[in-house]
Short mmCIF file of C-alpha atoms and ligand atoms in Angstrom, two decimals:
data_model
loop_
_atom_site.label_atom_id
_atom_site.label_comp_id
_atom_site.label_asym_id
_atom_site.label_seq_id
_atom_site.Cartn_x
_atom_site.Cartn_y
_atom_site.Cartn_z
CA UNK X 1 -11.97 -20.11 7.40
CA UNK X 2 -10.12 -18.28 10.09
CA UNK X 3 -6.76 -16.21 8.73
CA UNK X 4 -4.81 -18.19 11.49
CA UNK X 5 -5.74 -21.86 9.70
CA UNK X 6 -5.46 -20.31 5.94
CA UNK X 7 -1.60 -19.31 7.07
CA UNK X 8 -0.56 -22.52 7.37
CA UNK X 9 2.43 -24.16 5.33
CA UNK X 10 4.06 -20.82 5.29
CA UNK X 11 6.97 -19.98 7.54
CA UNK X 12 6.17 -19.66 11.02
CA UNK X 13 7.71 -16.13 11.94
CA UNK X 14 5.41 -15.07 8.83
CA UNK X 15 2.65 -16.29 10.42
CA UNK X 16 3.06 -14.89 13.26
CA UNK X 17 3.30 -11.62 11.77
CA UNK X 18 0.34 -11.74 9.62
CA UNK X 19 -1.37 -12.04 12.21
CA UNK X 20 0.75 -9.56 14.98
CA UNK X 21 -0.16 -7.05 11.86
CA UNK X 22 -4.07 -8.10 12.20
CA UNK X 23 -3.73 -7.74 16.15
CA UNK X 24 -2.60 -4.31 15.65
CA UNK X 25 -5.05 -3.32 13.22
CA UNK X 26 -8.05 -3.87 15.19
CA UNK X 27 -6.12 -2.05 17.84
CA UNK X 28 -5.94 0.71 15.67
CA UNK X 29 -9.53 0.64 14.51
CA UNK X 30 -10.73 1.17 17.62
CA UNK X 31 -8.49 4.02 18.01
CA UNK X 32 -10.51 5.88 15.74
CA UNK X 33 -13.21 6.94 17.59
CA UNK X 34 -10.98 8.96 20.10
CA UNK X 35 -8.29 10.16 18.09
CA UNK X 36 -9.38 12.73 15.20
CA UNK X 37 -7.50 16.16 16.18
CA UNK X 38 -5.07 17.10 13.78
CA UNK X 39 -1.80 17.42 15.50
CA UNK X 40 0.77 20.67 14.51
CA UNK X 41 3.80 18.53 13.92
CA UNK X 42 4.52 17.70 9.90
CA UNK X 43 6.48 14.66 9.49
CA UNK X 44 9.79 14.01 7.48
CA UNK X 45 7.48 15.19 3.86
CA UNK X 46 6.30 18.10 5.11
CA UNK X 47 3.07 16.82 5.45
CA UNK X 48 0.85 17.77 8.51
CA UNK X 49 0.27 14.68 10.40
CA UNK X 50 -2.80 13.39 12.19
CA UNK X 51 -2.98 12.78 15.59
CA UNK X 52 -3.84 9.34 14.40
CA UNK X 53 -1.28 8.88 12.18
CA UNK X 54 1.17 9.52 15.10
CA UNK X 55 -0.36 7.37 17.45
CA UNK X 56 -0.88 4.27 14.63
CA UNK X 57 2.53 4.71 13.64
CA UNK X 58 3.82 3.71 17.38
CA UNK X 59 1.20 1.36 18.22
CA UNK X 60 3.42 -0.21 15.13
CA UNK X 61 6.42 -0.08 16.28
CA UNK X 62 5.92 -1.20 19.45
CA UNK X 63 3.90 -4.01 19.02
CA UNK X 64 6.56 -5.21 16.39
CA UNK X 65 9.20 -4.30 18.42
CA UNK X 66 7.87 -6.53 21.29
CA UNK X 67 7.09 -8.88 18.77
CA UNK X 68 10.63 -10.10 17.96
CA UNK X 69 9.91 -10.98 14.55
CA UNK X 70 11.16 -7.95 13.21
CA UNK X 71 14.54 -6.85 12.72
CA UNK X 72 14.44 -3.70 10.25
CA UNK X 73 11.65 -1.31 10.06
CA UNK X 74 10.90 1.62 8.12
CA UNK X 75 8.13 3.58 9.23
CA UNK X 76 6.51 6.69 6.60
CA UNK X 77 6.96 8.92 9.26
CA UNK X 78 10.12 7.91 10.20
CA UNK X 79 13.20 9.58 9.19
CA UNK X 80 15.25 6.22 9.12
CA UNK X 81 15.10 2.73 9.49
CA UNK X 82 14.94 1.16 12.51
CA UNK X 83 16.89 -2.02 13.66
CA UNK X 84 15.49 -4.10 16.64
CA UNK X 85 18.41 -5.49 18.24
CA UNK X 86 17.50 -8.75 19.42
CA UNK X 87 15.08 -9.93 17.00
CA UNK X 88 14.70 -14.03 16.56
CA UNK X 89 14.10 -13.27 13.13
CA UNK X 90 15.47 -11.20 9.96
CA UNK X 91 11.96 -10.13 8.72
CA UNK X 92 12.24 -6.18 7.76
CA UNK X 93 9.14 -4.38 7.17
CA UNK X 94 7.59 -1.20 5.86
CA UNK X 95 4.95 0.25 7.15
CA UNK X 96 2.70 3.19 5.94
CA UNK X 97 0.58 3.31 8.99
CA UNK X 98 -2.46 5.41 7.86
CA UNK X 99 -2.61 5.76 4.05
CA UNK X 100 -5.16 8.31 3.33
CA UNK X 101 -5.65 9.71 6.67
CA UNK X 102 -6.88 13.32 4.99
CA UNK X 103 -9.96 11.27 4.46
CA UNK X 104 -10.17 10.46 8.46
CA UNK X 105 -11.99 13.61 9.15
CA UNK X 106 -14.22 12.63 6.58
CA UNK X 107 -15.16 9.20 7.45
CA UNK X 108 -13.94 7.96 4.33
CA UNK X 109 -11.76 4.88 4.38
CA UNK X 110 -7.84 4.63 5.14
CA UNK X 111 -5.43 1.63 5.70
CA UNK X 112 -2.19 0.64 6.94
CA UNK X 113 0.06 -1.08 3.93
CA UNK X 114 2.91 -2.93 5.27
CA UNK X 115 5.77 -4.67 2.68
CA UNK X 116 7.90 -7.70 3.96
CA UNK X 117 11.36 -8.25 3.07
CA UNK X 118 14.15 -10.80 4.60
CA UNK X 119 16.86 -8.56 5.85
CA UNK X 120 17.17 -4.59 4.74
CA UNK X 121 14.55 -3.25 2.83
CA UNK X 122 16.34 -0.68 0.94
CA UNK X 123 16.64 -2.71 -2.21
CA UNK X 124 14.19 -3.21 -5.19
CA UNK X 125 10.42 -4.36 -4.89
CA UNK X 126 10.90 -7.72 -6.44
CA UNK X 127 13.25 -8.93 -3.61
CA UNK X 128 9.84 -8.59 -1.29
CA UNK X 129 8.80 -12.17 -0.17
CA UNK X 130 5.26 -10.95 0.89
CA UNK X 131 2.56 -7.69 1.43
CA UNK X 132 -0.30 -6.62 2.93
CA UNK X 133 -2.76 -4.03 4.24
CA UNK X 134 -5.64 -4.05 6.64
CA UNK X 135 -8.19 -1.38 5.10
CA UNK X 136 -10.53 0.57 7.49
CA UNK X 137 -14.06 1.22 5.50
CA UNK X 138 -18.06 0.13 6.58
CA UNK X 139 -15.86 -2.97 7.21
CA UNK X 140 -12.52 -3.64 8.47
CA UNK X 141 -10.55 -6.37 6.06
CA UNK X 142 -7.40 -7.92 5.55
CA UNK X 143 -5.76 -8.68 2.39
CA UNK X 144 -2.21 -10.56 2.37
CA UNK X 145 0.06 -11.88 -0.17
CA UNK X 146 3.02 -14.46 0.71
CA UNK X 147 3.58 -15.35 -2.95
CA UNK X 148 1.04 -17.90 -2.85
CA UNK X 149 -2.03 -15.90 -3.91
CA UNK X 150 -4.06 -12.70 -2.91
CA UNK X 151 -6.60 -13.59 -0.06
CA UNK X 152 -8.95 -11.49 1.88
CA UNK X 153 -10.51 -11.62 5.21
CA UNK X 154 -13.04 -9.94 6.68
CA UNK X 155 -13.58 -8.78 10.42
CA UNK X 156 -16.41 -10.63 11.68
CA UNK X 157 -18.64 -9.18 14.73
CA UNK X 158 -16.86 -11.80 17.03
CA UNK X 159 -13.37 -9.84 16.23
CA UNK X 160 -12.15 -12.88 13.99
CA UNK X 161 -11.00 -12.12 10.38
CA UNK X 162 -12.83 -14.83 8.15
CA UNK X 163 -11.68 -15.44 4.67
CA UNK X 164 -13.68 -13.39 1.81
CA UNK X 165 -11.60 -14.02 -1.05
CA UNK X 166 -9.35 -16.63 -2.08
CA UNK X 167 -6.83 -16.18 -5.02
CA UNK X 168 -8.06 -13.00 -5.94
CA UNK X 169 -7.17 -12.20 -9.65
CA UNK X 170 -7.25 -8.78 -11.28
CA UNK X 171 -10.61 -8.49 -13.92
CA UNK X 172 -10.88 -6.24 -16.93
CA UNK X 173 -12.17 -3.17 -16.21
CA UNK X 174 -12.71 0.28 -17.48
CA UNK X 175 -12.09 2.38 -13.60
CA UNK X 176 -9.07 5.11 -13.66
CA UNK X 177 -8.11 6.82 -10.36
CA UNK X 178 -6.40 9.74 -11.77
CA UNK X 179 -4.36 11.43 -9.17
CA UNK X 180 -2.68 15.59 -9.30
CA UNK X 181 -3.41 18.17 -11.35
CA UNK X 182 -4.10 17.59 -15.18
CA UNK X 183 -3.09 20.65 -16.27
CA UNK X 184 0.40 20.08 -15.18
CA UNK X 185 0.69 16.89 -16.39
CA UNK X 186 3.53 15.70 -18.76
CA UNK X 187 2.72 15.10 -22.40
CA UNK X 188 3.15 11.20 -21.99
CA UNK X 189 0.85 11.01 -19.05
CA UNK X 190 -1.74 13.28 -21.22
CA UNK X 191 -1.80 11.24 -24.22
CA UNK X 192 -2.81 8.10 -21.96
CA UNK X 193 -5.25 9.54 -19.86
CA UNK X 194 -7.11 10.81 -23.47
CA UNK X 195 -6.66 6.91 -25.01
CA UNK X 196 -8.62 5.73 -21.49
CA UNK X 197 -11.05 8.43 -21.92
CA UNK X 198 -11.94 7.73 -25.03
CA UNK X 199 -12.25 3.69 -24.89
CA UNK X 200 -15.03 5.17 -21.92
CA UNK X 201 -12.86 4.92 -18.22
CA UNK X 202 -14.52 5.98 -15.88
CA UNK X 203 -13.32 8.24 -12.74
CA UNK X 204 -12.78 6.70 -9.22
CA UNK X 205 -10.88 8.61 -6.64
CA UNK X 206 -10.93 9.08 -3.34
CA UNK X 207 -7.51 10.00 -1.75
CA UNK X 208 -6.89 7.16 -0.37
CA UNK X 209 -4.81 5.29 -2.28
CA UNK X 210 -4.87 2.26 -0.50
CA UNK X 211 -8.71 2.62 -0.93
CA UNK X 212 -8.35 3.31 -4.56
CA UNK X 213 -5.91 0.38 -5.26
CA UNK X 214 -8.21 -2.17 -3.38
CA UNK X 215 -11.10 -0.80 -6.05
CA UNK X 216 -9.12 -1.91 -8.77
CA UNK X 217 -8.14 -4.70 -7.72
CA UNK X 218 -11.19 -6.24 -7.34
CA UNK X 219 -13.06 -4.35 -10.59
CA UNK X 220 -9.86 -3.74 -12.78
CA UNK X 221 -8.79 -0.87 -14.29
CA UNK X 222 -5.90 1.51 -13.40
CA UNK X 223 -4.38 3.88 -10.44
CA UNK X 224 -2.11 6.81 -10.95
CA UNK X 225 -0.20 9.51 -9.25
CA UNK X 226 2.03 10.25 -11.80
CA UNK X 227 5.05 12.85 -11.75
CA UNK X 228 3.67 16.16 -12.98
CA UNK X 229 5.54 19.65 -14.21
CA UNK X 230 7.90 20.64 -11.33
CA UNK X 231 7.04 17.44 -9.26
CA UNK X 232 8.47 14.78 -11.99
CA UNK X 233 9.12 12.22 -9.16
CA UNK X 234 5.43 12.32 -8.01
CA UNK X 235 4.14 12.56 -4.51
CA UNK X 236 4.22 8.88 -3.51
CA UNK X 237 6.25 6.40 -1.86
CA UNK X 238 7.83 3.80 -3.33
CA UNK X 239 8.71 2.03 -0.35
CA UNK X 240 5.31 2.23 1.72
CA UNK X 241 2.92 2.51 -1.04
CA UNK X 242 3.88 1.55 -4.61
CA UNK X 243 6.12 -1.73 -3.36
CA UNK X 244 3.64 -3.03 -1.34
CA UNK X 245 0.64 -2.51 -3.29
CA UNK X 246 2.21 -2.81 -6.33
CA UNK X 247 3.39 -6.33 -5.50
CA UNK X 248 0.10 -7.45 -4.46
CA UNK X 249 -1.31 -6.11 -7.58
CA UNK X 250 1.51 -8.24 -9.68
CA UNK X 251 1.02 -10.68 -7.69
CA UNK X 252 -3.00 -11.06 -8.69
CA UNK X 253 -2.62 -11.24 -12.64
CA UNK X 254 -1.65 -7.09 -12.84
CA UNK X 255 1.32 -5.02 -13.88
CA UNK X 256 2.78 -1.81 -12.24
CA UNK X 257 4.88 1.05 -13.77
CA UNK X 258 6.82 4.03 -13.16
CA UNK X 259 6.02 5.00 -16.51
CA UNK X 260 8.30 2.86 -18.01
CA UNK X 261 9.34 0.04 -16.26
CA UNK X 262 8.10 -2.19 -12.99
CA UNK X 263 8.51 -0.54 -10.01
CA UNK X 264 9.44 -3.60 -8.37
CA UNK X 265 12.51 -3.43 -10.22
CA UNK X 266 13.56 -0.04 -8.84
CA UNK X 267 16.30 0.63 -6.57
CA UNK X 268 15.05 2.85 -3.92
CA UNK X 269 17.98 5.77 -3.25
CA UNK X 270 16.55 6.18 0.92
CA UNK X 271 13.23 5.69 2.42
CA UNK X 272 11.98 9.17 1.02
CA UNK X 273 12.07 7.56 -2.84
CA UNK X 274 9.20 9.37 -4.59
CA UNK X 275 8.02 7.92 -7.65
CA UNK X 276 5.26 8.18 -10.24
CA UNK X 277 2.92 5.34 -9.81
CA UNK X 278 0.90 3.58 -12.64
CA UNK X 279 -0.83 0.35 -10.61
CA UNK X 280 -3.79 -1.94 -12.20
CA UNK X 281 -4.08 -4.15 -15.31
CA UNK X 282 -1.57 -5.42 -17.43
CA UNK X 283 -3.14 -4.00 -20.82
CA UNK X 284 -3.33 -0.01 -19.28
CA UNK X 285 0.64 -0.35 -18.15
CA UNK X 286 1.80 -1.55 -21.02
CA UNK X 287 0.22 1.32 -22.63
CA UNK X 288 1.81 3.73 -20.49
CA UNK X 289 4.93 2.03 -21.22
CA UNK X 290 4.21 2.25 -24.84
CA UNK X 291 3.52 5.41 -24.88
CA UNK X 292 6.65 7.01 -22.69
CA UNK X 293 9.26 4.57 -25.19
CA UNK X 294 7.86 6.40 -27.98
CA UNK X 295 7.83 9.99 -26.89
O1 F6P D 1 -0.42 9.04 1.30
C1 F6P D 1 -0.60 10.00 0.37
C2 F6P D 1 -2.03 10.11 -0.13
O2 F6P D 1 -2.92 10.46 0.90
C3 F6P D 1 -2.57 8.88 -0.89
O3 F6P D 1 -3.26 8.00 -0.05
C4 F6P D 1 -3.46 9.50 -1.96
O4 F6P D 1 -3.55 8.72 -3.13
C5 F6P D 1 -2.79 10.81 -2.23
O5 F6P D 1 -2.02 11.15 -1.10
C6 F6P D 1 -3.79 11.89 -2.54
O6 F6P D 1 -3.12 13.03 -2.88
P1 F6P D 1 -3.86 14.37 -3.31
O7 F6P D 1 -4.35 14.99 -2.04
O8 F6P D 1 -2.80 15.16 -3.99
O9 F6P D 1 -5.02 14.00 -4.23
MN1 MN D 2 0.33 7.05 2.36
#
């Protein structure tokens, strides 16, 4: 089944973005091949940003823009939100346009992770009506969530994403993608990691965590960056990574956590919010959970 005929009997400017969004992701697949150089501009994190990164970021914008089914938009490497004036609709979006995109010069893959909201998305996770992320490996897929299930498409050699999954659900599973430095981690986070050690987790991370969240999803198990001595608020985003995938993840049987609570249910305090991120089944977040509450 085509993504176009497995949209219908949801609203028709979500539609119409689903699919803008898989438009622009093939657009910047192909972008790949010409654009590796790293560029010597860092963006609003101090990060240095790929020329890719850059270019995917407008490619964004602009097809959204043009789109007029977007009326807020917060980009990762924007400073601020934008506001389309003009817009026949009050979607509001975030977008992390290349998650991962140390890996480009690797080959490894990287995806764009986009969160929909109705109206401003500075307010918590749980208000989002819908997520998704088109994820860049051997193939090129599509995974989208409009509270009616997790599906997943597939990029077919005719440029047509073709459902793979339907209704995906979270399994059991005994993965951990253990992100930052273990021997600054916090004693919390320490005792955890040890429990899944010793019930025989096994290690899965890439550095891309849109990669790494897609793994668990469809084996089980866990993802974390968590906060860390002298970085207690993590490195990631909660608007353009831990929302979106997060939700998704909820959304297909799992749990997330900040350490101790959803982050759906977090207000975000600006579009830099950094948070530690615990994403995968429900049985290793309530651990975490357990564990913090007790410390
Ligand atoms: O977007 C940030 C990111 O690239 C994530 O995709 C990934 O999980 C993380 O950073 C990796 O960080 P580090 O390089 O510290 O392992
Ligand atoms: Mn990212």
């Amino acid at each position: 089944m085509k993504l176009e005929e497995h949209l219908a009997g949801h609203d028709q400017d979500l539609r119409e973005l689903v699919l803008k969004i898989g438009e622009i992701g093939k657009v910047i697949h192909k972008g790949f091949a010409s654009r590796q150089s790293v560029s010597d501009t860092q963006n609003v994190y101090g990060e240095t940003q790929m020329a890719l990164d850059k270019w995917a970021d407008q490619v964004l914008i602009d097809g959204l823009r043009e789109s007029g089914l977007v009326k807020y938009l917060a980009s990762e490497e924007q400073p601020d939100v934008l506001e389309f004036e003009g817009s026949k609709s009050d979607i509001g979006i975030t977008q992390d346009p290349l998650d991962g995109s140390s890996l480009i010069g690797v080959n490894l893959a990287v995806g764009t992770i986009i969160g929909i909201f109705r109206g401003s998305v500075l307010v918590p996770g749980q208000e989002m009506i819908g997520a998704m992320y088109v994820l860049y490996g051997p193939l090129t897929t599509l995974t989208y969530c409009l509270k009616k299930g997790v599906h997943e498409f597939v990029l077919d050699p005719n440029g047509e994403f073709v459902l793979q999954s339907e209704d995906i659900r979270i399994p059991d599973g005994k993965i951990f993608a253990p992100g930052a430095i273990r021997k600054k981690y916090l004693d919390g986070h320490l005792k955890w990691i040890e429990a899944l050690e010793a019930d025989g987790y096994k290690i899965r991370f890439s550095g891309s965590f849109v990669a790494d969240v897609h793994q668990i999803l469809h084996k089980g198990g866990v993802f974390t960056y968590p906060g860390i001595v002298g970085s207690e608020q993590g490195k990631l985003r909660l608007l353009f990574e831990g929302n979106p995938m997060g939700f998704i993840v909820e959304q297909a049987g799992g749990a997330t956590s900040d350490g101790y609570r959803s982050l759906l249910s977090i207000q975000p305090d600006g579009v830099a919010h950094r948070v530690p991120i615990y994403v995968g089944g429900k049985k290793e977040i309530n651990l975490i959970n357990n564990i913090n509450g007790g410390i």
